[in-house]
Coordinates of C-alpha atoms in Angstrom, one line a residue:
Chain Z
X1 CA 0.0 0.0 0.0
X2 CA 0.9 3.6 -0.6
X3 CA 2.1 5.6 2.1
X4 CA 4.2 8.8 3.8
X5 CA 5.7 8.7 6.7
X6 CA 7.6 11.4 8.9
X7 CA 9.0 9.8 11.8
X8 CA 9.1 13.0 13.8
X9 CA 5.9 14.8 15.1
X10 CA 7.6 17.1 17.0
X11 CA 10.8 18.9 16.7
X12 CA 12.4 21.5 18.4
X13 CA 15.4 23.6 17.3
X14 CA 17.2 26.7 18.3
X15 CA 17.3 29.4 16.2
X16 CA 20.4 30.0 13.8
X17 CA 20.7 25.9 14.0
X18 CA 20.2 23.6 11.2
X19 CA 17.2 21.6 10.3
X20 CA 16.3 18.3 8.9
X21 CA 12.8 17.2 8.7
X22 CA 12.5 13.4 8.0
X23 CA 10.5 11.7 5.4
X24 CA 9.7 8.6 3.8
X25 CA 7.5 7.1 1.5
X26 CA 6.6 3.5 0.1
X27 CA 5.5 3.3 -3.1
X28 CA 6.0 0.7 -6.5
X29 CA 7.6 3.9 -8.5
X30 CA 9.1 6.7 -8.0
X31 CA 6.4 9.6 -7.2
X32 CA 6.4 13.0 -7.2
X33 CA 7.4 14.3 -4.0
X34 CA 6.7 17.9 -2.2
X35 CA 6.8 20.0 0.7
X36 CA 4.1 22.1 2.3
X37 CA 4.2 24.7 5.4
X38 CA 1.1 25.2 7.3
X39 CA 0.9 28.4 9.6
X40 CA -1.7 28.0 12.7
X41 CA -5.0 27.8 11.3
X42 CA -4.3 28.6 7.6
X43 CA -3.9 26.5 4.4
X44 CA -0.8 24.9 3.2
X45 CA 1.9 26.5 1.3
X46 CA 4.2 24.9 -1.4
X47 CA 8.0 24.9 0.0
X48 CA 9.5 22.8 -3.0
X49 CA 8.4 20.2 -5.6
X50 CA 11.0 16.9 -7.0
X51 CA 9.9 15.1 -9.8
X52 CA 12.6 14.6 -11.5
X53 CA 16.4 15.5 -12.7
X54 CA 19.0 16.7 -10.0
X55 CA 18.1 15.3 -6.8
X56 CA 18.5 18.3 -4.6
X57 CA 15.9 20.3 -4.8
X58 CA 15.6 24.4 -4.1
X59 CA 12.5 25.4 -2.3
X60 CA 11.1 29.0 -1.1
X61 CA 12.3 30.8 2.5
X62 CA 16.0 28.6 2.1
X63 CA 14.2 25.6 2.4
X64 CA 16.5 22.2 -0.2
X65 CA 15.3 19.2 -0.2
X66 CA 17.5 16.0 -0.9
X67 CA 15.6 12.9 -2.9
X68 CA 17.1 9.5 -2.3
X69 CA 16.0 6.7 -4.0
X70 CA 17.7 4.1 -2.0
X71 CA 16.7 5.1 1.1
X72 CA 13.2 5.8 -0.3
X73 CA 13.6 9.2 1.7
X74 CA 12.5 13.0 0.6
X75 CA 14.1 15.3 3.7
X76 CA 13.8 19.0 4.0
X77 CA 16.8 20.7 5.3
X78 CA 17.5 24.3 6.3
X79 CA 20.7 26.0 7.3
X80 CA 19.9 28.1 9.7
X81 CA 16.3 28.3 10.9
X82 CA 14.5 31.4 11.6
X83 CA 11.9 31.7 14.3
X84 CA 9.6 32.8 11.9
X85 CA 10.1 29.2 10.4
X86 CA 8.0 27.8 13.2
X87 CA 4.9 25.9 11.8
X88 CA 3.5 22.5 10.6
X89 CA 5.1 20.9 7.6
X90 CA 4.4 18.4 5.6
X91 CA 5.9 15.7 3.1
X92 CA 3.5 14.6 0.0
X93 CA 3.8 12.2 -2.5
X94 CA 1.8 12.0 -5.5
X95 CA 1.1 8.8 -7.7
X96 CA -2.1 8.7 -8.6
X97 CA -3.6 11.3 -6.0
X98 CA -1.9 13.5 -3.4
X99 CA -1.0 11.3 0.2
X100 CA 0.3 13.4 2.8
X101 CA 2.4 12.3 6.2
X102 CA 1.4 13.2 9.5
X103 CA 2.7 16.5 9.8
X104 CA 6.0 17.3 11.9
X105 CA 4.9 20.2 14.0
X106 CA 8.4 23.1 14.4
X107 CA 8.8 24.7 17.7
X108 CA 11.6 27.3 17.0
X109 CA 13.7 28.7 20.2
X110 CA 15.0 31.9 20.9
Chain C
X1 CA -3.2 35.0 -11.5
X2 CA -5.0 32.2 -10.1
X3 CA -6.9 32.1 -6.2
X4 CA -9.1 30.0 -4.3
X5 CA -12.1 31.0 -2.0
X6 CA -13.1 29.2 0.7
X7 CA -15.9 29.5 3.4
X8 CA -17.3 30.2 6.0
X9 CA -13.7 30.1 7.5
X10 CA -15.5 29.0 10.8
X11 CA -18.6 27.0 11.9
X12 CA -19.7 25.9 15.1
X13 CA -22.9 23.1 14.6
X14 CA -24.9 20.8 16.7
X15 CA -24.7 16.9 16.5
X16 CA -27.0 16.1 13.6
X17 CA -27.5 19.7 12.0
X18 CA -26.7 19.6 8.2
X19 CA -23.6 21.3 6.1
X20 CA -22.0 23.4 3.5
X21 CA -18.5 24.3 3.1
X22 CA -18.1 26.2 -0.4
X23 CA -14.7 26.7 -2.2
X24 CA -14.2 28.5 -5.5
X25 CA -12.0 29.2 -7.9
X26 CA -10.7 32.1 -9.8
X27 CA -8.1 32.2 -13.0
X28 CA -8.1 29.1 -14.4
X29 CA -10.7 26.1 -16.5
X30 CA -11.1 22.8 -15.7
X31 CA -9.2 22.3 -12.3
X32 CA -9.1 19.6 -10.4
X33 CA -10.7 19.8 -7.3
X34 CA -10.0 18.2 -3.7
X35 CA -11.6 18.2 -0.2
X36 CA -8.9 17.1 2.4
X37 CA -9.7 16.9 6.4
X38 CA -7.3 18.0 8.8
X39 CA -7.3 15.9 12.3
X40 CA -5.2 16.8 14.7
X41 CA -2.0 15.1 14.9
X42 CA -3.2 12.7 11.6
X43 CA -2.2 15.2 8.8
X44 CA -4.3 15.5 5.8
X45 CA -7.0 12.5 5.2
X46 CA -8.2 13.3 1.4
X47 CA -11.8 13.0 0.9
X48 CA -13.4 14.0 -2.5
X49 CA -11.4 14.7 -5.8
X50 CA -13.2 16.1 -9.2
X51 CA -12.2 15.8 -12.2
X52 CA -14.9 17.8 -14.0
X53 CA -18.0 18.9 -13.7
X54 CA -20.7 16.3 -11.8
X55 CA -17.6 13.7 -11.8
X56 CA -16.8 13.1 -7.9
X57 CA -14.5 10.4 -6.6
X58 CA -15.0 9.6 -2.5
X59 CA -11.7 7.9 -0.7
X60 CA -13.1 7.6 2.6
X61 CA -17.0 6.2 3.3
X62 CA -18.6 8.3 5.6
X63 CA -21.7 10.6 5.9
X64 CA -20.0 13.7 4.1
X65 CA -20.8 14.3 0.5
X66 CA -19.4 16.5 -2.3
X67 CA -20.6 17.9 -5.3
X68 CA -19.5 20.1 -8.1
X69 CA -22.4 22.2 -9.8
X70 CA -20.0 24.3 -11.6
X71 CA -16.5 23.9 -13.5
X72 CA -15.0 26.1 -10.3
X73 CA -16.9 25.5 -7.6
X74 CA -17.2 22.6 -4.9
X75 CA -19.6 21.9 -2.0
X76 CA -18.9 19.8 0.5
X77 CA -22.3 18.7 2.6
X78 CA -23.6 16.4 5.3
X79 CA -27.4 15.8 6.1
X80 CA -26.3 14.9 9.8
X81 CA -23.4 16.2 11.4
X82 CA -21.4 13.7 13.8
X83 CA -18.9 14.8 16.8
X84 CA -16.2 12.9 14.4
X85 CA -16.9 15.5 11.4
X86 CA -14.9 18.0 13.5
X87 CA -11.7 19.2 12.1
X88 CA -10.4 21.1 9.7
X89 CA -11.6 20.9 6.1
X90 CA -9.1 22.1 3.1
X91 CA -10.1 22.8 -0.3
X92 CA -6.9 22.5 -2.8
X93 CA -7.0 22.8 -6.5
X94 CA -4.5 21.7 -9.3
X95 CA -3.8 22.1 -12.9
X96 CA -3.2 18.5 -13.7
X97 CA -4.1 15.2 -12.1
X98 CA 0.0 15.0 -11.7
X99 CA 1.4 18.3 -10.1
X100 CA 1.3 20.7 -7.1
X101 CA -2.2 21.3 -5.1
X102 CA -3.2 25.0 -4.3
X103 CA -4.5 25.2 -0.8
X104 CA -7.4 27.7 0.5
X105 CA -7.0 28.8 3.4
X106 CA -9.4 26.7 5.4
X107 CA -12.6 26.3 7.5
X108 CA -12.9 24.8 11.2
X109 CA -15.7 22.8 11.5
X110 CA -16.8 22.1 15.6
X111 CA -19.5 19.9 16.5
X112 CA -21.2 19.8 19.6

Protein backbone atom coordinates (compact mmCIF):
# COMPACT_ATOMS: atom_id res chain seq x y z
CA UNK A 1 0.00 0.00 0.00
CA UNK A 2 0.95 3.58 -0.56
CA UNK A 3 2.07 5.64 2.11
CA UNK A 4 4.18 8.84 3.83
CA UNK A 5 5.75 8.71 6.73
CA UNK A 6 7.56 11.38 8.88
CA UNK A 7 8.96 9.79 11.82
CA UNK A 8 9.14 13.03 13.79
CA UNK A 9 5.93 14.78 15.07
CA UNK A 10 7.56 17.08 17.04
CA UNK A 11 10.79 18.91 16.65
CA UNK A 12 12.36 21.45 18.42
CA UNK A 13 15.41 23.62 17.33
CA UNK A 14 17.22 26.71 18.33
CA UNK A 15 17.27 29.38 16.19
CA UNK A 16 20.40 30.01 13.82
CA UNK A 17 20.71 25.91 13.97
CA UNK A 18 20.18 23.58 11.19
CA UNK A 19 17.16 21.57 10.26
CA UNK A 20 16.29 18.29 8.90
CA UNK A 21 12.82 17.16 8.74
CA UNK A 22 12.46 13.44 7.99
CA UNK A 23 10.52 11.66 5.35
CA UNK A 24 9.74 8.56 3.78
CA UNK A 25 7.51 7.13 1.49
CA UNK A 26 6.61 3.54 0.13
CA UNK A 27 5.51 3.30 -3.10
CA UNK A 28 6.00 0.69 -6.52
CA UNK A 29 7.61 3.92 -8.55
CA UNK A 30 9.09 6.65 -7.99
CA UNK A 31 6.36 9.62 -7.16
CA UNK A 32 6.37 13.00 -7.24
CA UNK A 33 7.35 14.27 -3.98
CA UNK A 34 6.65 17.87 -2.16
CA UNK A 35 6.81 20.03 0.74
CA UNK A 36 4.08 22.13 2.33
CA UNK A 37 4.19 24.66 5.45
CA UNK A 38 1.11 25.24 7.29
CA UNK A 39 0.93 28.43 9.60
CA UNK A 40 -1.68 27.95 12.74
CA UNK A 41 -4.98 27.84 11.29
CA UNK A 42 -4.26 28.61 7.58
CA UNK A 43 -3.91 26.48 4.42
CA UNK A 44 -0.78 24.91 3.22
CA UNK A 45 1.86 26.46 1.27
CA UNK A 46 4.19 24.88 -1.41
CA UNK A 47 7.96 24.86 -0.03
CA UNK A 48 9.50 22.83 -3.04
CA UNK A 49 8.41 20.18 -5.55
CA UNK A 50 10.95 16.86 -7.01
CA UNK A 51 9.89 15.13 -9.84
CA UNK A 52 12.60 14.64 -11.54
CA UNK A 53 16.41 15.48 -12.70
CA UNK A 54 19.03 16.73 -10.04
CA UNK A 55 18.09 15.26 -6.79
CA UNK A 56 18.54 18.28 -4.60
CA UNK A 57 15.92 20.29 -4.83
CA UNK A 58 15.60 24.42 -4.05
CA UNK A 59 12.51 25.42 -2.34
CA UNK A 60 11.13 29.03 -1.06
CA UNK A 61 12.29 30.84 2.53
CA UNK A 62 16.00 28.62 2.14
CA UNK A 63 14.24 25.58 2.39
CA UNK A 64 16.51 22.15 -0.17
CA UNK A 65 15.33 19.16 -0.19
CA UNK A 66 17.55 16.04 -0.94
CA UNK A 67 15.63 12.89 -2.91
CA UNK A 68 17.08 9.51 -2.35
CA UNK A 69 16.04 6.67 -4.03
CA UNK A 70 17.71 4.13 -2.03
CA UNK A 71 16.71 5.13 1.09
CA UNK A 72 13.23 5.83 -0.34
CA UNK A 73 13.58 9.25 1.70
CA UNK A 74 12.50 12.98 0.59
CA UNK A 75 14.08 15.31 3.66
CA UNK A 76 13.76 19.03 3.98
CA UNK A 77 16.77 20.72 5.29
CA UNK A 78 17.52 24.30 6.33
CA UNK A 79 20.72 26.02 7.29
CA UNK A 80 19.87 28.08 9.72
CA UNK A 81 16.27 28.27 10.91
CA UNK A 82 14.48 31.41 11.55
CA UNK A 83 11.86 31.74 14.31
CA UNK A 84 9.58 32.78 11.89
CA UNK A 85 10.06 29.16 10.42
CA UNK A 86 7.99 27.82 13.18
CA UNK A 87 4.89 25.86 11.81
CA UNK A 88 3.46 22.54 10.59
CA UNK A 89 5.12 20.86 7.63
CA UNK A 90 4.40 18.37 5.56
CA UNK A 91 5.90 15.68 3.11
CA UNK A 92 3.54 14.65 0.01
CA UNK A 93 3.78 12.24 -2.47
CA UNK A 94 1.82 11.97 -5.52
CA UNK A 95 1.07 8.84 -7.66
CA UNK A 96 -2.13 8.70 -8.58
CA UNK A 97 -3.60 11.26 -6.01
CA UNK A 98 -1.90 13.49 -3.37
CA UNK A 99 -0.99 11.30 0.18
CA UNK A 100 0.28 13.42 2.75
CA UNK A 101 2.36 12.33 6.18
CA UNK A 102 1.37 13.16 9.47
CA UNK A 103 2.68 16.53 9.78
CA UNK A 104 6.01 17.25 11.89
CA UNK A 105 4.90 20.21 14.02
CA UNK A 106 8.43 23.15 14.40
CA UNK A 107 8.82 24.69 17.65
CA UNK A 108 11.57 27.26 16.99
CA UNK A 109 13.74 28.71 20.25
CA UNK A 110 15.02 31.88 20.92
CA UNK B 1 -3.20 34.97 -11.49
CA UNK B 2 -4.96 32.22 -10.15
CA UNK B 3 -6.89 32.13 -6.23
CA UNK B 4 -9.08 29.99 -4.32
CA UNK B 5 -12.08 30.96 -2.03
CA UNK B 6 -13.06 29.19 0.71
CA UNK B 7 -15.89 29.54 3.37
CA UNK B 8 -17.33 30.18 5.98
CA UNK B 9 -13.70 30.08 7.51
CA UNK B 10 -15.52 28.97 10.77
CA UNK B 11 -18.63 26.96 11.90
CA UNK B 12 -19.72 25.92 15.06
CA UNK B 13 -22.90 23.13 14.56
CA UNK B 14 -24.92 20.78 16.75
CA UNK B 15 -24.71 16.88 16.47
CA UNK B 16 -26.98 16.13 13.57
CA UNK B 17 -27.49 19.68 12.04
CA UNK B 18 -26.66 19.57 8.25
CA UNK B 19 -23.62 21.30 6.12
CA UNK B 20 -21.96 23.37 3.49
CA UNK B 21 -18.53 24.27 3.09
CA UNK B 22 -18.13 26.19 -0.45
CA UNK B 23 -14.67 26.70 -2.23
CA UNK B 24 -14.23 28.52 -5.52
CA UNK B 25 -11.99 29.15 -7.95
CA UNK B 26 -10.75 32.12 -9.81
CA UNK B 27 -8.12 32.21 -13.01
CA UNK B 28 -8.13 29.10 -14.38
CA UNK B 29 -10.71 26.08 -16.46
CA UNK B 30 -11.13 22.83 -15.71
CA UNK B 31 -9.18 22.25 -12.35
CA UNK B 32 -9.13 19.63 -10.43
CA UNK B 33 -10.70 19.83 -7.32
CA UNK B 34 -10.02 18.21 -3.73
CA UNK B 35 -11.62 18.17 -0.25
CA UNK B 36 -8.91 17.07 2.38
CA UNK B 37 -9.70 16.87 6.35
CA UNK B 38 -7.35 17.96 8.77
CA UNK B 39 -7.33 15.94 12.35
CA UNK B 40 -5.18 16.84 14.71
CA UNK B 41 -2.00 15.05 14.87
CA UNK B 42 -3.16 12.72 11.61
CA UNK B 43 -2.24 15.17 8.77
CA UNK B 44 -4.35 15.54 5.78
CA UNK B 45 -6.97 12.54 5.17
CA UNK B 46 -8.25 13.27 1.44
CA UNK B 47 -11.77 13.01 0.87
CA UNK B 48 -13.43 14.00 -2.47
CA UNK B 49 -11.42 14.68 -5.85
CA UNK B 50 -13.22 16.09 -9.23
CA UNK B 51 -12.22 15.85 -12.25
CA UNK B 52 -14.91 17.76 -14.04
CA UNK B 53 -18.00 18.94 -13.65
CA UNK B 54 -20.68 16.29 -11.84
CA UNK B 55 -17.58 13.66 -11.76
CA UNK B 56 -16.82 13.11 -7.95
CA UNK B 57 -14.46 10.42 -6.60
CA UNK B 58 -14.97 9.59 -2.55
CA UNK B 59 -11.69 7.94 -0.67
CA UNK B 60 -13.14 7.55 2.60
CA UNK B 61 -17.02 6.20 3.32
CA UNK B 62 -18.59 8.35 5.60
CA UNK B 63 -21.70 10.58 5.87
CA UNK B 64 -20.00 13.69 4.05
CA UNK B 65 -20.77 14.25 0.47
CA UNK B 66 -19.37 16.50 -2.33
CA UNK B 67 -20.58 17.94 -5.33
CA UNK B 68 -19.55 20.08 -8.12
CA UNK B 69 -22.45 22.15 -9.83
CA UNK B 70 -20.03 24.32 -11.56
CA UNK B 71 -16.49 23.89 -13.51
CA UNK B 72 -15.02 26.10 -10.34
CA UNK B 73 -16.92 25.45 -7.63
CA UNK B 74 -17.23 22.62 -4.93
CA UNK B 75 -19.57 21.93 -2.01
CA UNK B 76 -18.89 19.78 0.49
CA UNK B 77 -22.31 18.67 2.57
CA UNK B 78 -23.61 16.40 5.30
CA UNK B 79 -27.37 15.83 6.12
CA UNK B 80 -26.31 14.91 9.75
CA UNK B 81 -23.38 16.24 11.41
CA UNK B 82 -21.43 13.69 13.82
CA UNK B 83 -18.94 14.77 16.76
CA UNK B 84 -16.24 12.95 14.41
CA UNK B 85 -16.92 15.49 11.41
CA UNK B 86 -14.93 18.04 13.54
CA UNK B 87 -11.65 19.17 12.12
CA UNK B 88 -10.36 21.08 9.68
CA UNK B 89 -11.63 20.92 6.14
CA UNK B 90 -9.09 22.14 3.09
CA UNK B 91 -10.13 22.82 -0.26
CA UNK B 92 -6.90 22.55 -2.81
CA UNK B 93 -6.97 22.80 -6.53
CA UNK B 94 -4.52 21.72 -9.32
CA UNK B 95 -3.85 22.12 -12.93
CA UNK B 96 -3.22 18.48 -13.66
CA UNK B 97 -4.09 15.16 -12.05
CA UNK B 98 -0.01 14.95 -11.70
CA UNK B 99 1.43 18.32 -10.05
CA UNK B 100 1.27 20.74 -7.15
CA UNK B 101 -2.19 21.33 -5.09
CA UNK B 102 -3.19 24.99 -4.30
CA UNK B 103 -4.51 25.24 -0.84
CA UNK B 104 -7.38 27.75 0.50
CA UNK B 105 -7.05 28.84 3.44
CA UNK B 106 -9.43 26.71 5.41
CA UNK B 107 -12.59 26.30 7.46
CA UNK B 108 -12.86 24.81 11.17
CA UNK B 109 -15.71 22.78 11.47
CA UNK B 110 -16.81 22.10 15.64
CA UNK B 111 -19.48 19.94 16.46
CA UNK B 112 -21.21 19.81 19.65
Amino acid sequence: AQSVTQPDIHITVSEGASLELRCNYSYGATPYLFWYVQSPGQGLQLLLKYFSGDTLVQGIKGFEAEFKRSQSSFNLRKPSVHWSDAAEYFCAVQHDDMRFGAGTRLTVKP
Amino acid sequence: SQTIHQWPATLVQPVGSPLSLECTVEGTSNPNLYWYRQAAGRGLQLLFYSVGIGQISSEVPQNLSASRPQDRQFILSSKKLLLSDSGFYLCAWSVLAAGELFFGEGSRLTVL
